Short mmCIF file of C-alpha atoms in Angstrom, two decimals:
data_model
loop_
_atom_site.label_atom_id
_atom_site.label_comp_id
_atom_site.label_asym_id
_atom_site.label_seq_id
_atom_site.Cartn_x
_atom_site.Cartn_y
_atom_site.Cartn_z
CA UNK S 247 0.00 0.00 0.00
CA UNK S 248 1.45 3.32 -1.04
CA UNK S 249 1.87 5.95 1.66
CA UNK S 250 -0.38 8.50 -0.04
CA UNK S 251 -2.72 6.11 -1.83
CA UNK S 252 -5.84 7.86 -3.03
CA UNK S 253 -8.50 8.10 -0.31
CA UNK S 254 -6.13 6.69 2.32
CA UNK S 255 -6.01 7.96 5.87
CA UNK S 256 -2.44 9.16 5.24
CA UNK S 257 -3.58 11.19 2.24
CA UNK S 258 -6.38 12.71 4.31
CA UNK S 259 -3.93 13.77 7.04
CA UNK S 260 -1.52 15.14 4.44
CA UNK S 261 -4.41 17.20 3.03
CA UNK S 262 -5.25 18.49 6.51
CA UNK S 263 -1.59 19.44 7.05
CA UNK S 264 -1.41 21.21 3.67
CA UNK S 265 -4.64 23.15 4.27
CA UNK S 266 -3.41 24.16 7.73
CA UNK S 267 -0.09 25.39 6.32
CA UNK S 268 -1.98 27.19 3.56
CA UNK S 269 -4.19 29.02 6.06
CA UNK S 270 -1.18 29.90 8.20
CA UNK S 271 0.51 31.24 5.07
CA UNK S 272 -2.55 33.35 4.21
CA UNK S 273 -2.58 34.85 7.72
CA UNK S 274 1.18 35.49 7.53
CA UNK S 275 0.81 37.05 4.09
CA UNK S 276 -2.07 39.24 5.24
CA UNK S 277 -0.11 40.43 8.25
CA UNK S 278 2.91 41.20 6.07
CA UNK S 279 1.04 43.16 3.42
CA UNK S 280 -0.91 45.08 6.05
CA UNK S 281 2.28 46.34 7.68
CA UNK S 282 3.62 43.76 10.11
CA UNK S 283 7.37 43.18 9.81
CA UNK S 284 6.83 39.64 8.54
CA UNK S 285 8.36 39.45 5.05
CA UNK S 286 5.66 38.98 2.45
CA UNK S 287 7.74 37.12 -0.18
CA UNK S 288 8.29 34.01 1.97
CA UNK S 289 4.64 34.07 3.06
CA UNK S 290 3.54 34.26 -0.58
CA UNK S 291 5.85 31.34 -1.38
CA UNK S 292 4.23 29.23 1.36
CA UNK S 293 0.75 30.08 0.05
CA UNK S 294 1.81 29.35 -3.53
CA UNK S 295 3.52 26.01 -2.82
CA UNK S 296 0.77 24.73 -0.51
CA UNK S 297 -1.86 25.90 -3.01
CA UNK S 298 -0.14 24.08 -5.88
CA UNK S 299 0.12 20.89 -3.82
CA UNK S 300 -3.56 21.07 -2.83
CA UNK S 301 -4.51 21.67 -6.48
CA UNK S 302 -2.48 18.62 -7.54
CA UNK S 303 -4.19 16.48 -4.90
CA UNK S 304 -7.66 17.69 -5.92
CA UNK S 305 -6.95 17.07 -9.61
CA UNK S 306 -5.58 13.60 -8.83
CA UNK S 307 -8.69 12.71 -6.84
CA UNK S 308 -11.04 14.11 -9.48
CA UNK S 309 -12.51 16.69 -7.09
CA UNK S 310 -11.72 19.56 -9.43
CA UNK S 311 -11.48 20.27 -13.15
CA UNK S 312 -9.41 23.15 -14.49
CA UNK S 313 -12.06 23.83 -17.14
CA UNK S 314 -14.70 24.65 -14.54
CA UNK S 315 -15.08 27.91 -12.63
CA UNK S 316 -13.60 26.45 -9.43
CA UNK S 317 -10.49 25.09 -11.16
CA UNK S 318 -9.94 28.21 -13.26
CA UNK S 319 -10.35 30.33 -10.12
CA UNK S 320 -7.57 28.38 -8.38
CA UNK S 321 -5.22 29.06 -11.29
CA UNK S 322 -6.08 32.77 -11.17
CA UNK S 323 -5.55 32.86 -7.40
CA UNK S 324 -2.16 31.17 -7.68
CA UNK S 325 -1.12 33.66 -10.37
CA UNK S 326 -2.22 36.55 -8.15
CA UNK S 327 -0.22 35.17 -5.21
CA UNK S 328 2.85 34.95 -7.45
CA UNK S 329 2.25 38.57 -8.52
CA UNK S 330 2.08 39.61 -4.86
CA UNK S 331 5.46 38.00 -4.24
CA UNK S 332 7.00 39.96 -7.10
CA UNK S 333 5.21 43.32 -6.79
CA UNK S 334 4.75 44.65 -3.26
CA UNK S 335 3.19 47.90 -4.55
CA UNK S 336 -0.10 46.16 -5.36
CA UNK S 337 0.01 43.50 -2.65
CA UNK S 338 -2.65 45.01 -0.36
CA UNK S 339 -5.24 45.33 -3.13
CA UNK S 340 -4.43 41.89 -4.54
CA UNK S 341 -4.62 40.36 -1.05
CA UNK S 342 -8.18 41.63 -0.53
CA UNK S 343 -9.21 40.56 -4.03
CA UNK S 344 -7.88 37.10 -3.19
CA UNK S 345 -9.67 36.90 0.16
CA UNK S 346 -13.02 37.97 -1.29
CA UNK S 347 -12.63 35.94 -4.47
CA UNK S 348 -11.67 32.85 -2.48
CA UNK S 349 -14.71 33.19 -0.25
CA UNK S 350 -17.04 33.46 -3.25
CA UNK S 351 -15.52 30.65 -5.31
CA UNK S 352 -15.16 28.29 -2.34
CA UNK S 353 -18.63 28.75 -0.91
CA UNK S 354 -20.73 29.39 -4.02
CA UNK S 355 -23.37 26.80 -4.93
CA UNK S 356 -22.10 23.65 -6.62
CA UNK S 357 -23.78 24.60 -9.91
CA UNK S 358 -21.70 27.78 -10.09
CA UNK S 359 -18.40 26.21 -8.99
CA UNK S 360 -18.70 23.48 -11.61
CA UNK S 361 -19.95 25.75 -14.39
CA UNK S 362 -17.87 25.10 -17.53
CA UNK S 363 -15.45 27.81 -18.58
CA UNK S 364 -15.46 28.96 -22.23
CA UNK S 365 -12.39 26.75 -22.79
CA UNK S 366 -14.47 23.69 -21.90
CA UNK S 367 -17.41 24.63 -24.13
CA UNK S 368 -21.02 23.71 -23.75
CA UNK S 369 -23.70 25.12 -21.53
CA UNK S 370 -23.76 24.36 -17.83
CA UNK S 371 -26.24 21.82 -16.55
CA UNK S 372 -29.30 23.21 -14.90
CA UNK S 373 -30.09 21.81 -11.51
CA UNK S 374 -33.66 20.74 -10.91
#
């Protein structure tokens, strides 16, 4: 049995660890861009790496498709985090866009999150 076999208890705990590190990175990044002497580049790197690893796990498990709103939103968020790491002048605005955008795309109804992007084609399914 592989250590991180799909749907294993080890994979679940690894996911919990990644999500915890990701949230800690978001708090660290927020503190840094809002004026705390915390170094925003390393915080952005933690958010970016943990976000990429979570994306890979979700894609592997089939929980997300990049051609749906939720998957495309993750790619946009990761690009914005990378921008924050490189351009401190816009970091505060980008941080708040990320926080609000993440809340909407994470907690929107399933029909919206799984709506196909133009790259995927086709009309979204209507829920009865």
